[in-house]
Structures are given as C-alpha cells and as structure tokens.
XYZ file of N, CA and C in Angstrom:
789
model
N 76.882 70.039 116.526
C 75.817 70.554 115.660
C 74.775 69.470 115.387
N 75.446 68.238 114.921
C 74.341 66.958 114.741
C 73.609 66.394 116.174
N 74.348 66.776 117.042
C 73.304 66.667 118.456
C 71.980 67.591 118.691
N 72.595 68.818 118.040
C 71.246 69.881 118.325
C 70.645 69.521 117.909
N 70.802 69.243 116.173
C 69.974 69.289 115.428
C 69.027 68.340 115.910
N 69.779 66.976 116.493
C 68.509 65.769 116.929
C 67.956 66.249 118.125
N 68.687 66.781 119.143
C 67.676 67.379 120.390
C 66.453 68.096 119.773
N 66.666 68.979 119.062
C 65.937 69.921 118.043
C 64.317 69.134 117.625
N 64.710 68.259 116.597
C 64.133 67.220 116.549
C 63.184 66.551 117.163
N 63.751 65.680 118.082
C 63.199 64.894 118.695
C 61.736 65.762 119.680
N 62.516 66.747 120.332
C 61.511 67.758 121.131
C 60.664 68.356 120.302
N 60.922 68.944 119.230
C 59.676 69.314 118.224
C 58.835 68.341 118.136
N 59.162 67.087 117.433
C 58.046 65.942 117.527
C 57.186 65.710 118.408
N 57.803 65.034 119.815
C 57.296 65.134 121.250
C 55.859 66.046 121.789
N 56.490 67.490 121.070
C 55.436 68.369 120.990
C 54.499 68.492 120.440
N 54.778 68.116 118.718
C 53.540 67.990 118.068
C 52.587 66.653 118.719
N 53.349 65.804 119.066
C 52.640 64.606 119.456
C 51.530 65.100 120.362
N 51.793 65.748 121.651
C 51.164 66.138 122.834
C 50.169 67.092 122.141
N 50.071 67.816 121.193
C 49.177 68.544 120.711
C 47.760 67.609 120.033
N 48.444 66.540 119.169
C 47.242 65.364 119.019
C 46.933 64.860 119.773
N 47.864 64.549 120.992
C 46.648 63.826 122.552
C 45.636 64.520 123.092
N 45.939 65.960 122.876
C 44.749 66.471 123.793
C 43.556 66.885 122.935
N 42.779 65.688 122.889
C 41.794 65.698 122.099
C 40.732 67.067 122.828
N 40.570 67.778 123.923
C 40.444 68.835 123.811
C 40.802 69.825 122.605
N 41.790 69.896 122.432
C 42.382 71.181 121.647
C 42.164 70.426 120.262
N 41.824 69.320 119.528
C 41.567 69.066 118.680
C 40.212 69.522 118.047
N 38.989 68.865 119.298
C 37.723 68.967 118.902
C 37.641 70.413 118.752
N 38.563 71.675 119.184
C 38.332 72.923 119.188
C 38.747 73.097 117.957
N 40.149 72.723 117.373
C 40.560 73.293 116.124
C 39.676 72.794 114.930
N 38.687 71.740 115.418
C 37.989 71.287 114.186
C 36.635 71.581 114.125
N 35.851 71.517 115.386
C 34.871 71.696 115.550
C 34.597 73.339 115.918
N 35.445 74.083 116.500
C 35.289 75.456 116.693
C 34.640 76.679 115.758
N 36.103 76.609 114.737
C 36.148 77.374 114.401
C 35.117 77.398 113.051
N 34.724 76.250 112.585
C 33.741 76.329 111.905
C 32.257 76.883 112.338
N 31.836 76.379 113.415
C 30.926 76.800 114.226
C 30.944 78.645 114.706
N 31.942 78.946 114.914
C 31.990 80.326 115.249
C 31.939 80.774 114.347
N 32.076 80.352 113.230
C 31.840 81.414 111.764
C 30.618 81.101 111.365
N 30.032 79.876 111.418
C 28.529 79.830 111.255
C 27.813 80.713 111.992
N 27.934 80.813 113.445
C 27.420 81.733 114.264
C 27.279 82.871 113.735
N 28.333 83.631 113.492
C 28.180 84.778 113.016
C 27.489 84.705 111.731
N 27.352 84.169 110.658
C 26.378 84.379 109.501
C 25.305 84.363 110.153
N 24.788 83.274 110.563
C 23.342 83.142 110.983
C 22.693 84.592 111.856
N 23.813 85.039 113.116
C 23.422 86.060 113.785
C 23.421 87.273 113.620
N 23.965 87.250 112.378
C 23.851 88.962 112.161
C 23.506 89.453 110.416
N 22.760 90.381 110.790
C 21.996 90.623 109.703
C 22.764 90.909 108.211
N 22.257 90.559 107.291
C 22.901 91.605 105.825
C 22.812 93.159 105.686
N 22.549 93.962 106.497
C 22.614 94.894 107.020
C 23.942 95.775 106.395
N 23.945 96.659 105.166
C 25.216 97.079 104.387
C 25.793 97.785 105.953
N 27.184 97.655 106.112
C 27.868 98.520 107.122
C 29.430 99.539 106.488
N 29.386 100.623 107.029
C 30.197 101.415 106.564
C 31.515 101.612 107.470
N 32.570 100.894 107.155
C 33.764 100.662 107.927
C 34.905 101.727 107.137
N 35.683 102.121 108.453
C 37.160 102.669 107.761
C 38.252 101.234 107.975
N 38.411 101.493 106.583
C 40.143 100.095 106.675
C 41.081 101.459 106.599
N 42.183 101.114 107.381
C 43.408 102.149 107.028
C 44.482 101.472 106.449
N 44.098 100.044 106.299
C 45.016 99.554 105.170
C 44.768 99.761 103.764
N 43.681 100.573 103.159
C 43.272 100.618 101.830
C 43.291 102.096 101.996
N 43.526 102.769 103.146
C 43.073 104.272 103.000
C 42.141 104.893 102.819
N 40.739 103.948 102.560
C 39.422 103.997 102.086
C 38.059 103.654 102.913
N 37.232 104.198 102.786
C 35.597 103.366 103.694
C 35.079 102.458 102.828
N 35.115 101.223 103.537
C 34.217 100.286 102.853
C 33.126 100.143 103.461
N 32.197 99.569 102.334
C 31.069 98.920 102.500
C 30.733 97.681 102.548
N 29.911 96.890 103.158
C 30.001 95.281 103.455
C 28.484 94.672 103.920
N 28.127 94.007 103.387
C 27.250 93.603 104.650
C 27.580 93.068 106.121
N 27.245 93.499 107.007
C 27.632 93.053 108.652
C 27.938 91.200 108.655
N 26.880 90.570 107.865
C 27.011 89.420 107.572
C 28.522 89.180 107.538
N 29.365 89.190 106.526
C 30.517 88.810 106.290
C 31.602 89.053 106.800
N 31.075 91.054 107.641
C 32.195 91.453 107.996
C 32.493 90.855 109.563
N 31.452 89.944 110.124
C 31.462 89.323 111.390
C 31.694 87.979 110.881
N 31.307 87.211 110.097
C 32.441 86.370 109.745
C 33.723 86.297 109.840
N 34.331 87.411 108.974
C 35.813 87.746 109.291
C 36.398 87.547 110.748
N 35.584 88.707 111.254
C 35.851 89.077 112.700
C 36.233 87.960 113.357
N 34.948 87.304 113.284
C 34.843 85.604 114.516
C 35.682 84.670 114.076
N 36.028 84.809 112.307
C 37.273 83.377 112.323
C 38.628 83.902 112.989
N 39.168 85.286 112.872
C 39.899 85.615 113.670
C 39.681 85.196 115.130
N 38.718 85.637 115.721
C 38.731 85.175 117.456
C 38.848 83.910 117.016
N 38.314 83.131 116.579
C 38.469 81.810 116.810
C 39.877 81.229 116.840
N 40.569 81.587 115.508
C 42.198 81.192 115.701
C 43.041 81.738 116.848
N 42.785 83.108 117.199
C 43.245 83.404 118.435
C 43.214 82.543 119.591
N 41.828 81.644 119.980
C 41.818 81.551 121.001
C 42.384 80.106 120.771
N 41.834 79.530 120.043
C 42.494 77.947 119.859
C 44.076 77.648 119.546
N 44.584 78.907 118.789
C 46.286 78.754 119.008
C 46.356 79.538 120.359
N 45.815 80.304 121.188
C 46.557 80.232 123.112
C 46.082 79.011 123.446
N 44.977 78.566 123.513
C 44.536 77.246 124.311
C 45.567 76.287 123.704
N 45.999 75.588 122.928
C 46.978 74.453 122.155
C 48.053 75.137 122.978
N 48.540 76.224 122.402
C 50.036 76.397 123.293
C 50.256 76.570 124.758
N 49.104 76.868 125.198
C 49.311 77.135 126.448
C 49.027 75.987 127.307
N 48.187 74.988 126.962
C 48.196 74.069 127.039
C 49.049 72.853 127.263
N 49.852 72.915 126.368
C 51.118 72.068 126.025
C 52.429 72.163 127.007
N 52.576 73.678 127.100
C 53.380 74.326 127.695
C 53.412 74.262 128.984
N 52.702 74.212 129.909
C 51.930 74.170 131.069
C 52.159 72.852 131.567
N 51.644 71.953 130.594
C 51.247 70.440 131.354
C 52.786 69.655 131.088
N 54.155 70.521 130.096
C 55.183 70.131 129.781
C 56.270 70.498 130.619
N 55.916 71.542 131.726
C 56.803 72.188 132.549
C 57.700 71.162 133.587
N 57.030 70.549 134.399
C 57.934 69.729 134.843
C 59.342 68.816 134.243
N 58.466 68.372 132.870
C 59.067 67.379 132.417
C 60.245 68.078 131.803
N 59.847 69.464 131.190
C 61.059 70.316 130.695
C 62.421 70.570 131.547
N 62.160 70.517 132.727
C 62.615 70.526 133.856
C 63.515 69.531 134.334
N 63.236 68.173 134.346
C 63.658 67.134 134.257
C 64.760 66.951 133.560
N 64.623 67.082 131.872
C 65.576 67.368 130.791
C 66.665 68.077 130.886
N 66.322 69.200 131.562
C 67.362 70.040 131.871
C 68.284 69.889 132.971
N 67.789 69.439 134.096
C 68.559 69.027 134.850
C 69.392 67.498 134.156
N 68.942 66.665 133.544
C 69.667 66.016 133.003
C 70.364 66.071 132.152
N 70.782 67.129 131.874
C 71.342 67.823 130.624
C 70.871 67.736 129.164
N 69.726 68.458 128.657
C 69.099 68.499 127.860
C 69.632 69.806 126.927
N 70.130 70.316 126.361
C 70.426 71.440 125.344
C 69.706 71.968 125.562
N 69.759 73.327 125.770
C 68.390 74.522 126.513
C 68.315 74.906 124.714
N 68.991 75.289 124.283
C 68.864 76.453 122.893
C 67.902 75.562 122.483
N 67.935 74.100 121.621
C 67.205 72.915 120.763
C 66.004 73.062 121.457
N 65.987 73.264 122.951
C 64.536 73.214 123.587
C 63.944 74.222 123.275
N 64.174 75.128 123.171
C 63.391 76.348 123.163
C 62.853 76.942 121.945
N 64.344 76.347 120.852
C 63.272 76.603 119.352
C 62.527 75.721 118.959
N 62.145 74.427 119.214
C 61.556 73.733 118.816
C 60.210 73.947 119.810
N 59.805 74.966 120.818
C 58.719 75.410 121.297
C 58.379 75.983 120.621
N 58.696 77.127 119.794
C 58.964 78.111 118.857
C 58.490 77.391 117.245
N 58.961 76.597 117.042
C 58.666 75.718 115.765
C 57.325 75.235 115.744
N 57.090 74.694 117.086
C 55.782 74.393 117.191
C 54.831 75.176 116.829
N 54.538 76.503 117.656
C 54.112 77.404 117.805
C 53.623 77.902 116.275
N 54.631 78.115 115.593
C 54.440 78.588 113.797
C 53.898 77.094 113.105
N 54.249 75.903 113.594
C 53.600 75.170 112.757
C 52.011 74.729 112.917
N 51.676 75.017 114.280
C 50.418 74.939 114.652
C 49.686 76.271 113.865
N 50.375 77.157 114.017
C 49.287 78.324 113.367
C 49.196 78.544 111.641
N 50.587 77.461 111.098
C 49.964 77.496 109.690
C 48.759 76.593 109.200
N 49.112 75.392 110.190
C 47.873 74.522 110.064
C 46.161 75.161 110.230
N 46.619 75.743 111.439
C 45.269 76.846 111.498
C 44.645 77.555 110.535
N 45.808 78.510 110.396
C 45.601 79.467 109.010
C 44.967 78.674 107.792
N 45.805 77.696 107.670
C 45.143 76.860 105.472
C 43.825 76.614 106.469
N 43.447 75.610 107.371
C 41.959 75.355 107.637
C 40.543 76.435 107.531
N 41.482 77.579 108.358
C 40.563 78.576 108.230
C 39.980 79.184 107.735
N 41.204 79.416 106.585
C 40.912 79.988 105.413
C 40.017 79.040 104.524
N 40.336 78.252 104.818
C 39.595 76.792 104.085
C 37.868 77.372 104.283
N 38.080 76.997 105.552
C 36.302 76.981 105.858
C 35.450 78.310 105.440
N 36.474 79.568 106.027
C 35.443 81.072 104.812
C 35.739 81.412 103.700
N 36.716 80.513 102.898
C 36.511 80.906 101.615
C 34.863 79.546 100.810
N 34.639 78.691 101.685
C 33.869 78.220 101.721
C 32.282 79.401 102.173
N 32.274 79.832 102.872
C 31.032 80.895 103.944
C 31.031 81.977 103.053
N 32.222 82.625 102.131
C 32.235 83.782 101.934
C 32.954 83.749 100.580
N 32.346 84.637 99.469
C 33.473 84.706 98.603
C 34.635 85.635 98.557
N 35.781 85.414 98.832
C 36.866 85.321 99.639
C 37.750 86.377 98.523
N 38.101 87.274 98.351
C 38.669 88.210 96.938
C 40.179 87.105 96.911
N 40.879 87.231 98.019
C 42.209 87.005 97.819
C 42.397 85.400 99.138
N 43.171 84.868 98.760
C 43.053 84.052 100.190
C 44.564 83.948 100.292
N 45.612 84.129 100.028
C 46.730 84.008 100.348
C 47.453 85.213 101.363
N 46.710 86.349 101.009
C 47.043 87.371 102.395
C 46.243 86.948 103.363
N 44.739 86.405 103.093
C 43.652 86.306 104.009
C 44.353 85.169 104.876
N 45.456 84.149 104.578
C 45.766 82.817 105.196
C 46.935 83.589 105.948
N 47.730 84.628 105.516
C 49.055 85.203 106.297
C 48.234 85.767 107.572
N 47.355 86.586 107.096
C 46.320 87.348 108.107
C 46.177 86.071 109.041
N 45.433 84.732 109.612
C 45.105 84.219 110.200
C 46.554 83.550 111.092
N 47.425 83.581 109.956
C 48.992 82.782 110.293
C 49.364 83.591 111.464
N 49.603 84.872 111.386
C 49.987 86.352 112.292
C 49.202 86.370 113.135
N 47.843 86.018 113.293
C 46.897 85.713 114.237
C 47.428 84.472 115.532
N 47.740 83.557 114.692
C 47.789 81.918 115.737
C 49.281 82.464 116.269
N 50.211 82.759 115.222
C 51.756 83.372 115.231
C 51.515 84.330 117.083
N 50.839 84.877 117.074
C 50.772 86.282 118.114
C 50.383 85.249 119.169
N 48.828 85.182 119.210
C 48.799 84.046 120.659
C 48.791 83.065 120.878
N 49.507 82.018 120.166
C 50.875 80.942 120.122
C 51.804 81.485 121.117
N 52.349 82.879 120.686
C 53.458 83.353 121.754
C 52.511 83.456 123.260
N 51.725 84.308 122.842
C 51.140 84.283 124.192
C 50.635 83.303 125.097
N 50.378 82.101 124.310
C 50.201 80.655 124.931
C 51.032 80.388 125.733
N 52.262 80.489 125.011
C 53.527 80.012 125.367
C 54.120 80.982 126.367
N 53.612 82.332 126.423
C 54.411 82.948 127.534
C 53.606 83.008 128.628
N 52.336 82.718 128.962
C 51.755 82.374 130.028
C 51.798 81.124 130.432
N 51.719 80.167 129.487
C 51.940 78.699 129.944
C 53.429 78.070 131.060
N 54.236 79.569 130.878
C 55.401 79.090 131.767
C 55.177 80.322 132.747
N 54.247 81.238 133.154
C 54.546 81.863 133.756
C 53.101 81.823 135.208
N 52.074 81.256 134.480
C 50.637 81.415 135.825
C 51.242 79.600 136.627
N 50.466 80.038 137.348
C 50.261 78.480 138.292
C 48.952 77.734 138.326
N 48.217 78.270 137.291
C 47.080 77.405 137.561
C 46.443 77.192 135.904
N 45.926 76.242 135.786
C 45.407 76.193 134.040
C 44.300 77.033 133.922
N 43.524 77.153 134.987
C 42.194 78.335 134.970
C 42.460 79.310 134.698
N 43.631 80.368 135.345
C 44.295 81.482 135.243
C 44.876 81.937 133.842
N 45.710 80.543 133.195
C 45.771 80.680 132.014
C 44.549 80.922 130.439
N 43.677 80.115 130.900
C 42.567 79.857 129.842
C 41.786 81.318 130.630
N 42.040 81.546 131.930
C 40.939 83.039 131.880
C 41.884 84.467 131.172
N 42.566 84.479 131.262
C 44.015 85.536 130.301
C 43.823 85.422 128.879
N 43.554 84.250 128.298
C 43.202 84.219 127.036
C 42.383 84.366 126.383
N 41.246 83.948 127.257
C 40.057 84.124 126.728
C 39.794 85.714 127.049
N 40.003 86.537 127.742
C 40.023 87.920 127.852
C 40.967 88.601 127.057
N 41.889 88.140 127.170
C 42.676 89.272 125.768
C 42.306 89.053 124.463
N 41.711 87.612 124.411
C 41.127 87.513 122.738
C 39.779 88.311 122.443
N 39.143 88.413 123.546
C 38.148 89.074 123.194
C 38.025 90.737 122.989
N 38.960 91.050 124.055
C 38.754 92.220 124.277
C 40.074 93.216 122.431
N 40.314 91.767 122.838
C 41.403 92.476 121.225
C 40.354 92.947 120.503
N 39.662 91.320 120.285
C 38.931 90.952 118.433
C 37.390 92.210 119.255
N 37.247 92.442 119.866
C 35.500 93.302 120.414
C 36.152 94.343 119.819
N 37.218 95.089 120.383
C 37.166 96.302 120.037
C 37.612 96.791 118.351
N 38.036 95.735 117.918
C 38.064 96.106 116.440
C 37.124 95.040 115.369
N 36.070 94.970 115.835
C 35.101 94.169 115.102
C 34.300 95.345 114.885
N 34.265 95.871 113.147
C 33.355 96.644 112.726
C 31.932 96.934 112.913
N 31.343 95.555 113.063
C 30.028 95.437 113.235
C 29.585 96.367 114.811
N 30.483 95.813 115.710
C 29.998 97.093 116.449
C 31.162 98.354 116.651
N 31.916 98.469 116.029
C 32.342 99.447 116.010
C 33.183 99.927 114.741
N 32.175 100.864 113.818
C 32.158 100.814 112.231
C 33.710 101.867 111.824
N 33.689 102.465 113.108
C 34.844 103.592 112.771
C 36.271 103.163 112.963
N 36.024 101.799 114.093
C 36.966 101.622 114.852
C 38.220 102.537 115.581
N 37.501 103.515 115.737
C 38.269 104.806 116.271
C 38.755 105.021 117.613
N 38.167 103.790 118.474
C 38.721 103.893 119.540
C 40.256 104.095 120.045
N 40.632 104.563 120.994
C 41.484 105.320 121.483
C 42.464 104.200 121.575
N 43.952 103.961 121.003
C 44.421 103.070 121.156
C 44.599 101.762 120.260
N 43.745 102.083 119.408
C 43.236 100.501 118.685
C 44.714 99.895 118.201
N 45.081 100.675 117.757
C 46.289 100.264 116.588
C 47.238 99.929 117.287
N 47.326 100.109 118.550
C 48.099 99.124 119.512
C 47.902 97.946 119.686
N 47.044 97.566 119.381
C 46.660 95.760 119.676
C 47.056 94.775 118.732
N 47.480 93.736 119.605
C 48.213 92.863 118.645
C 47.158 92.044 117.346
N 46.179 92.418 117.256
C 45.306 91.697 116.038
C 45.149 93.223 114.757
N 45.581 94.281 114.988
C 45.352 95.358 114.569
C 45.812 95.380 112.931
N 47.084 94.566 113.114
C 47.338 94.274 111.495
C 46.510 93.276 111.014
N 46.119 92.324 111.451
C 45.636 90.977 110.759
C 44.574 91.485 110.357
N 43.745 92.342 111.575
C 42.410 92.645 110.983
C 42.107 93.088 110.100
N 43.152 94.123 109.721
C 43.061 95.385 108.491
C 43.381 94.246 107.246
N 44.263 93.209 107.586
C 45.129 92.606 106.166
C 43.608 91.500 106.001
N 43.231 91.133 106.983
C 41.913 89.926 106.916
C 40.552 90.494 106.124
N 40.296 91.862 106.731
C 39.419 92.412 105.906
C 39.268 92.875 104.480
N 40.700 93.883 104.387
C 40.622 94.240 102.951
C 41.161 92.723 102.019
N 41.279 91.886 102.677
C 41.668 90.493 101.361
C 40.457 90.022 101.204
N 39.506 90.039 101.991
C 38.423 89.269 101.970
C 37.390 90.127 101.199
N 36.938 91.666 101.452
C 36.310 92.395 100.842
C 36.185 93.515 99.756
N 37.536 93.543 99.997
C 37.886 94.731 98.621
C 38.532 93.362 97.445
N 38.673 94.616 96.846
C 38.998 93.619 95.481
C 41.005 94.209 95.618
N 41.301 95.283 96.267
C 42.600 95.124 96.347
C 42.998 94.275 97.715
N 44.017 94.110 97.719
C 44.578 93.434 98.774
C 46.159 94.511 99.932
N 45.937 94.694 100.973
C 47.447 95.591 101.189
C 48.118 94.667 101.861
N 49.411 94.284 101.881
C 50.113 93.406 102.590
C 50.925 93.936 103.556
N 50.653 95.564 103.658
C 51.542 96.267 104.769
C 51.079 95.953 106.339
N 49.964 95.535 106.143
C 49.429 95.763 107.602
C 49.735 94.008 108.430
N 50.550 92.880 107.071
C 50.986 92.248 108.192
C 52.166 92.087 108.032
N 53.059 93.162 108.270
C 54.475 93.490 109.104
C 54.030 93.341 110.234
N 53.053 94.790 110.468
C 52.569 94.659 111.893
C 52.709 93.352 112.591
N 51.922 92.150 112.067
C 51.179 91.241 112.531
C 52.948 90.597 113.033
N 53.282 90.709 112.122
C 54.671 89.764 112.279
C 55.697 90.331 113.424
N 56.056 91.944 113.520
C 56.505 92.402 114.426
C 55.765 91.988 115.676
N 54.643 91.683 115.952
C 53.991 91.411 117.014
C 54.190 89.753 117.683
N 54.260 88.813 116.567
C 54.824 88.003 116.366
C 56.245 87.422 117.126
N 57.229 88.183 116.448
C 58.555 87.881 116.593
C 58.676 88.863 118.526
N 57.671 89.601 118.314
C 58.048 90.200 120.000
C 57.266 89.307 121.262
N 56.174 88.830 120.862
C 55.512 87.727 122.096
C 56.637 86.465 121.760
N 57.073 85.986 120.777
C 57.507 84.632 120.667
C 58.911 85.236 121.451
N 59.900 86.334 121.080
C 61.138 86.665 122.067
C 60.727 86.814 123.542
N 59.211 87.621 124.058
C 59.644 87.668 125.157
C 59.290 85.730 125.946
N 58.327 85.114 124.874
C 57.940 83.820 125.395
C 59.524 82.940 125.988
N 60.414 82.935 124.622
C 61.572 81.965 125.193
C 62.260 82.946 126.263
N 62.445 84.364 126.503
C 63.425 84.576 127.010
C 62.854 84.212 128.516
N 61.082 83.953 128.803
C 60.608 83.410 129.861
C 61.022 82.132 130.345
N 61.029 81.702 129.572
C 61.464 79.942 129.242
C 62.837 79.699 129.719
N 63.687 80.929 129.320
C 64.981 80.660 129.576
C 65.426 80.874 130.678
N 64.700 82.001 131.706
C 64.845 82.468 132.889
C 63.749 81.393 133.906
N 63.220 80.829 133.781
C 61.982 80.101 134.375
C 62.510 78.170 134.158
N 63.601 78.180 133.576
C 63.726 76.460 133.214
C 65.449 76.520 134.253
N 65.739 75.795 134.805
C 67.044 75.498 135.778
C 67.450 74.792 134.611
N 69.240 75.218 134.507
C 70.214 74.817 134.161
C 70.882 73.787 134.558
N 71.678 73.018 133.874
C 72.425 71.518 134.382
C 73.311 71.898 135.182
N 74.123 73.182 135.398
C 75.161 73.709 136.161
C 75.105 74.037 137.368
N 73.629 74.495 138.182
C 73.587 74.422 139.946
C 73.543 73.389 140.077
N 72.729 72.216 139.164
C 72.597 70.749 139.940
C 74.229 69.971 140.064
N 74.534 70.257 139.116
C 76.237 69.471 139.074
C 76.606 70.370 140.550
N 76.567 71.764 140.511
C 77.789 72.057 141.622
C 77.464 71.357 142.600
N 76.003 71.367 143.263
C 75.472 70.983 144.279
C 75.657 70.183 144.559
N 75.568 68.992 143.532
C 75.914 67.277 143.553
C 77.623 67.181 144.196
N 78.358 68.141 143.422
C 79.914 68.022 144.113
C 79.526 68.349 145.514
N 79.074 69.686 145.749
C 79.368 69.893 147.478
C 78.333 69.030 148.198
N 77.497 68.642 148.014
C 77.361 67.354 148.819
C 77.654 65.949 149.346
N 79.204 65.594 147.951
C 80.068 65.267 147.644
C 80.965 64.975 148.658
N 81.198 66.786 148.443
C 82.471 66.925 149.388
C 81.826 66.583 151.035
C-alpha cells in the first residue's frame, strides 16, 4: 500500500512538473483566457437577448455582451484543459512505457493521470472565475467555478483520451479544437437564442452551460445541471484510463519473453 501510495505520488508530481515546462500551455492558461473574454465584450454589442435556460425553467434576458462572455470563458477552459492534457499525455507516452516495462504499478499510474487532470481544471476554474467575476457582475461564483471545473473536468478527459490514442500532435490539437467549438457554437445564445437545436443536450458542455449561465445572470442559481457536467466527467475520464490501460504494455510479456530467449 505504502509503495502505491509513493508510485502514486511521485508520478502525479512528475506530471504537474511537465505541465509548468511547457511554457506553451502556460502562456495559454494565463494569457488566453483573459483575452478571449475581453474579445467577446469588446465584440459584441449590449444588444438585450432573449435566451431559454432549462435549468431555471425560464427565458432570460441579458445583454449579448455578457452572455458571450460567459460563452467564450467556457471555450476558453475547454480548449486549454485538452491542449495541457493532451499535451502531456502524448509527449509522456514513451516514457510511460518504459516504466512499465520496468515494472512500474499500472493502477498508481493511471490515477495520478486522473489527479492531474482534476487538479489542472480546478486551477482553471478559481482563475476563471477570477477574471469574469472581474468583466462581469457575477450573481453567484461558486456554481459559476463548479460550472468551469466540469468544463476542464470533461476535456481534461478528452485530452487524455486522445493523447494516448492519435499519432500525431496536429491530429490531436485539430480534434480539440473542433469539438470545442462545435460544442461551445452550438449552444452559445448569442447566436443561437433558443438553443433548440436538435440534439443539444447531448453535448458534453450542455450542463456547464445552463449551470454557467443561470449563476452568472439570474439571481437564482440551479445546481442540477452540473450532475450532468460531472456524469460527463467521470465517463471521458473512465473511458480515458481504460485507453491507457489497453494502450500501455505490461511487465508480464516482457518477463516471459526475457525467459524464452533465455531458454
């Protein structure tokens, strides 16, 4: 048990470490996401807009201003927790590899990918929230920070389950950057006030959005809509390790092999 726990350990660290080297994924988590929320104030008008939340059961009203704020700090955490994880994951594959054949504890490895993953996106979340309760006056910020958490939480997994599964880093960063968009486009009020499209509530940002909006603009807050976020969560991060687990070689062909070459 005191071995896991230090395999555990040690590989969590390792990881966070590699996340501060790549001063890529830094200048994004710092410089990004502020900028993408500026963007959106500046670019879109005060323009009152008439949205359905189905987490309040109600139509709100907003100016477009804020409600694309919202919108864009979401894309933004989306894309900067896949880029960090997928990132990491990717450029860690060999070496994961290595470990294992040297007998490295597969279980300690895999939650401490997993650990990562949630600790990168709370860091996300307090910043984020940081910067639009700064842009915006903000009703609630403690669902508004779960909302962003369930955000990094979702494609974190997805970082992590493409990062062991494409062969090329282009392939990866083009997957992400397309599912983040095409998530956060089709349920961004500003252009689409009804959000009625066919399907919506299938998408993995579908809770955050509803829990991100009504915390930020109504004066109630609903916390149902991030179960969602979390079921979505706990299902990219299961199918991520069970990738991990099928995709990483075990210490047990290399030993046999080593005997019958042996023999």
């Amino acid at each position: 048990m005191r071995l896991s726990w230090t395999a555990f350990t040690e590989l969590l660290r390792c990881t966070l470490l590699g996340h501060l080297r790549n001063r890529l994924a830094l200048v994004l988590a710092v410089a990004f996401i502020p900028i993408w929320i500026a963007v959106a104030r500046l670019c879109t008008s005060d323009q009152v807009v008439r949205i359905r939340l189905d987490a309040i059961g109600a139509p709100l009203s907003a100016p477009a201003s804020q409600v694309g704020q919202v919108a864009s700090a979401l894309g933004a955490v989306t894309m900067v927790a896949g880029f960090i994880t997928f990132t990491e994951t990717f450029q860690s594959r060999q070496m994961d590899r290595r470990l294992l054949l040297a007998g490295y504890p597969r279980l300690p490895m895999l939650l401490a990918k997993l650990a990562a993953v949630a600790l990168t996106a709370a860091v996300l979340a307090f910043y984020t929230t940081i910067v639009l309760w700064v842009s915006l006056p903000v009703r609630h910020t403690a669902p508004l920070a779960l909302a962003f958490a369930g955000a990094g939480l979702v494609y974190g997994g997805i970082g992590l389950l493409l990062g062991s599964l494409v062969r090329g880093e282009l392939e990866g960063f083009f997957l992400i950057i397309m599912l983040s968009l095409v998530d956060t486009g089709l349920q961004n009020p500003v252009f689409n006030t009804l959000m009625d499209v066919a399907g919506v509530s299938a998408l993995p940002l579908y809770g955050v959005n509803q829990l991100a909006l009504s915390s930020t603009l109504t004066p109630q807050s609903a916390w149902s809509p991030g179960l969602l976020s979390l079921a979505w969560s706990a299902a990219t991060g299961a199918l991520a390790l069970l990738v991990l687990h099928t995709h990483r070689p075990s210490r047990a062909p290399w030993s046999r092999r080593t005997r019958v070459q042996a023999g």
